[in-house]
């Protein structure tokens, strides 16, 4: 049934996993739980009962400090999945482990504490409170916890400066542009120093230029903060720019989980192939995948193994036949020009 | 459900059924008199003595009902005290000051706020909320009131508004939140709200009078019953419209249930809620005149008094004073709504500066007023009155056009009103009940059918059939005439922006004018009777027919009109085949509103001597007979509900046929 590339071991809630989902299901509709226990995971039978299986048998684990992107077309169940992970809605079946604790058995009070201190969420349509200023909006999660005014405002100012809105603290949401509003949303979600950061299509409501700008901002923030991030999008370019790992969803199921390079170079299903087909492989393939291990001759340019092939292209322009590759400062091998050209022209790596 | 009537076979079928039902009804009407006499006159022996029951129940409530040691009368007394305290303070502050009765004389210990202080405070408030323009408007409204000599009455009215509005807002908000939280409460509340809004106010004046006694307290309670339902509805609606992301936000930041409601949901729904507050203010002002019948005093009392004396000028001025108050409070509340929505730019002046200025004005003018009376109360010598002018004008019209007016009146009476009345009174109640049930069933299903025939049966069974038919006749003819006037106007202005702007201004003004003001000139020209009532109702109701028709016509997709033009339709064809047809749902809604307006006005026309249910309600009021008043009031409410449900169902099925309505 599972077609992803995850090795069995990685599903265990090992130390590096912040959030783990096991066989997670969400079926919408009247009396869904009973119907699910009789019909099981048979999508056709569920549909015949007028039920919508929005998330089906999802297994995944999100590692500490990574950007985990969930992507899929509209209606594929992405939002439902994050809402299950934060237990905004109750799953029909399955488990969600956060730092090894089963969220589904946590009491309401425990959940409130976890959400207050460990989770942050950024919303597609910002969800700013219209009656509060920027400062009050960002301080709101702390206010709800009962943090003293001076402390919470100091923290909020810090966050506002972090997202580049210093000076606009007194403005109301409606006086800000969409991009600025989402910066406020980001600042607010960071105010409680969450361990796990959810972003549900945070940039979808923005126009392309602003989107690009906020993506850069986001990358800059993450390089400083090193949060564990679950990021939802339906934009593949965005995915490739941001993701450490990607889960591709279709009709509530996960088609494949892997690094951008994995998905482009080794699509597990036709759906993933169609999805990733339009992407120039050179943009995702890393030099590491083309390297011939061995000693690096003196005088060759050294490029990092993490660089994409497209980035490496420059180095061949002045007629070189090969370049050296280094990882963590140590030379590990060379990459030949023919291999790079073959990949750029669309052949297999 | 019918809905799928576009198929020819189904349409044929449906027409056949309608024809059959109508034929049966006509047969009953023509030949039933001999075979089924009881179908024409509801048998007295089978009548439900509802009026007596209700009267008995209320007497019991007042005299005997008790929960444990607390008598019901104590409860009402406690409730009165709750309202009376704030009311007396507001009245003292605005109108009367602190007085003491001593040896038959009234000693003025502390004067109320001077008229200059009130105007200044209102203007400062307006300036804070909306800037200099608003301040000028609000001050202008109050100066107008002072110049025409209605200052004291206006302050009395303002005092009751100041008490009623916060109570109505808090009560409406509370009920609305409960209904939003608990669906069962919502289901129970909805029909009650429907009834509160369709029942003529007169009907519950009497029970209130009996429970709370004659006076401002009773008036405030009546106002609350009238003004709270929209706030409740808007609250429920606004809360359910809060986007789901905002709910998620509340959960994710870990709000407690109370924090979620008061810190996230209610503030997010603030804009519609402020519309609700505005509604409460406007409806409270609508009630001013009627409330004065049970002791509110103030401007309402002046209008009523002028009406009794047929002093059109004074009545008009007092009516305009109500309008001025309404405009000032309306704009002020809207400005506050905008301001709190964060739209207003920050101004340098701090809030306490405004407060200090207001205080300084109050004290300053108060002290100066002790020496210069003109500062304390607006000098009588400077008051204006247009009363003689209006009296002269009406007299002149009466003398010059008496014959013409009489001829018009008589023609309409003999050729339209009388025959219609005779026809409706001759109908068998059984046939009407059955036909209404049939119409309900065809338009909206079995439940609607049962509702229509059930309610109309109750009207017959409580012995009010004849009066109800007179109501229907007056209301029906007025509605037809209002539509006949309104439709062409609407068609004319819908496409001409400049005309529409002017028309809208006129109908907005007409609607804020208290309905009583319409009555006076008409009574003076035509004296009391059905014809006068009809004209008053038409004048009041025509507004709704214009407004909704224009709405419908302007909503028609312009691309369709273009397509029609491209196909070579003449303007007439475009109008009749496309625009009117597509606007049909709104036109039906407009018809519905016109009927509602007509019914509410009809009760008021009872003051000028019609013989319908409105008259019953009014007589019950003067005789303090709660049973009769409530039963007649309920009958009017039933008529309103039947008309409303049937027409709404018709509008819905029209929309379905035009393909304008999807899953909703
Ligand atoms: N509360 C609900 N009740 C019933 N069905 C629902 C509900 N919420 C979502 N669904 C259904 O579940 C499916 C997945 O919805 P979801 O919102 O998770 O999609 P998505 O991938 O986030 O799409 P988008 O990109 O449009 O946000 C859809 O078919 C949707 O209609
Ligand atoms: Mg979504």
PDB file of C-alpha atoms in Angstrom, chain A residues 83 86 88 112 115-116 119-121 123-127 129-131 140-141 143-145 170 172 174-175 188 198, chain B residues 244-256 259 262-264 267-268 270-271 340-346:
ATOM      1  CA  UNK A  83      -5.325  20.290  11.739  1.00  0.00           C
ATOM      2  CA  UNK A  86      -2.294  20.109  16.055  1.00  0.00           C
ATOM      3  CA  UNK A  88      -7.709  21.138  16.002  1.00  0.00           C
ATOM      4  CA  UNK A 112      -3.985  23.902  25.894  1.00  0.00           C
ATOM      5  CA  UNK A 115      -0.458  24.718  22.183  1.00  0.00           C
ATOM      6  CA  UNK A 116       0.348  27.706  24.366  1.00  0.00           C
ATOM      7  CA  UNK A 119       3.204  25.146  18.932  1.00  0.00           C
ATOM      8  CA  UNK A 120       2.787  28.140  16.679  1.00  0.00           C
ATOM      9  CA  UNK A 121       0.623  28.451  13.583  1.00  0.00           C
ATOM     10  CA  UNK A 123      -2.730  31.018   8.684  1.00  0.00           C
ATOM     11  CA  UNK A 124      -3.447  31.391   4.981  1.00  0.00           C
ATOM     12  CA  UNK A 125      -5.706  34.388   5.497  1.00  0.00           C
ATOM     13  CA  UNK A 126      -3.613  35.740   8.372  1.00  0.00           C
ATOM     14  CA  UNK A 127      -6.403  35.535  11.001  1.00  0.00           C
ATOM     15  CA  UNK A 129      -7.722  40.297  15.103  1.00  0.00           C
ATOM     16  CA  UNK A 130      -9.110  43.465  13.533  1.00  0.00           C
ATOM     17  CA  UNK A 131      -9.583  45.371  16.763  1.00  0.00           C
ATOM     18  CA  UNK A 140      -1.998  38.313  22.040  1.00  0.00           C
ATOM     19  CA  UNK A 141      -0.837  34.700  22.602  1.00  0.00           C
ATOM     20  CA  UNK A 143      -1.697  38.004  26.838  1.00  0.00           C
ATOM     21  CA  UNK A 144      -3.926  34.942  26.786  1.00  0.00           C
ATOM     22  CA  UNK A 145      -1.365  33.154  28.959  1.00  0.00           C
ATOM     23  CA  UNK A 170       0.617  51.064  16.423  1.00  0.00           C
ATOM     24  CA  UNK A 172      -4.220  48.274  12.732  1.00  0.00           C
ATOM     25  CA  UNK A 174      -6.449  46.889   7.829  1.00  0.00           C
ATOM     26  CA  UNK A 175      -3.880  49.635   7.421  1.00  0.00           C
ATOM     27  CA  UNK A 188       2.615  36.403  16.397  1.00  0.00           C
ATOM     28  CA  UNK A 198       2.904  25.100  11.439  1.00  0.00           C
TER      29      UNK A 198
ATOM     30  CA  UNK B 244     -12.899  29.213  10.823  1.00  0.00           C
ATOM     31  CA  UNK B 245      -9.271  30.367  10.810  1.00  0.00           C
ATOM     32  CA  UNK B 246     -10.119  32.756  13.621  1.00  0.00           C
ATOM     33  CA  UNK B 247     -11.546  29.864  15.631  1.00  0.00           C
ATOM     34  CA  UNK B 248      -8.367  27.927  14.929  1.00  0.00           C
ATOM     35  CA  UNK B 249      -6.294  30.884  16.057  1.00  0.00           C
ATOM     36  CA  UNK B 250      -8.134  30.953  19.359  1.00  0.00           C
ATOM     37  CA  UNK B 251      -7.469  27.248  19.843  1.00  0.00           C
ATOM     38  CA  UNK B 252      -3.827  27.453  18.811  1.00  0.00           C
ATOM     39  CA  UNK B 253      -2.948  30.256  21.200  1.00  0.00           C
ATOM     40  CA  UNK B 254      -4.681  28.268  23.919  1.00  0.00           C
ATOM     41  CA  UNK B 255      -7.679  30.456  24.764  1.00  0.00           C
ATOM     42  CA  UNK B 256     -10.016  29.380  27.532  1.00  0.00           C
ATOM     43  CA  UNK B 259     -11.220  34.191  26.290  1.00  0.00           C
ATOM     44  CA  UNK B 262     -14.908  37.702  24.558  1.00  0.00           C
ATOM     45  CA  UNK B 263     -11.385  38.286  23.317  1.00  0.00           C
ATOM     46  CA  UNK B 264     -11.558  36.681  19.876  1.00  0.00           C
ATOM     47  CA  UNK B 267     -14.366  41.492  18.747  1.00  0.00           C
ATOM     48  CA  UNK B 268     -13.990  39.813  15.353  1.00  0.00           C
ATOM     49  CA  UNK B 270     -17.672  43.726  15.989  1.00  0.00           C
ATOM     50  CA  UNK B 271     -18.696  45.385  12.759  1.00  0.00           C
ATOM     51  CA  UNK B 340     -13.392  51.335  16.482  1.00  0.00           C
ATOM     52  CA  UNK B 341     -12.812  49.488  13.226  1.00  0.00           C
ATOM     53  CA  UNK B 342      -9.495  51.317  13.214  1.00  0.00           C
ATOM     54  CA  UNK B 343     -10.365  53.410  10.186  1.00  0.00           C
ATOM     55  CA  UNK B 344     -10.117  56.789  11.833  1.00  0.00           C
ATOM     56  CA  UNK B 345      -6.689  58.365  11.718  1.00  0.00           C
ATOM     57  CA  UNK B 346      -5.073  58.994  15.043  1.00  0.00           C
TER      58      UNK B 346
END
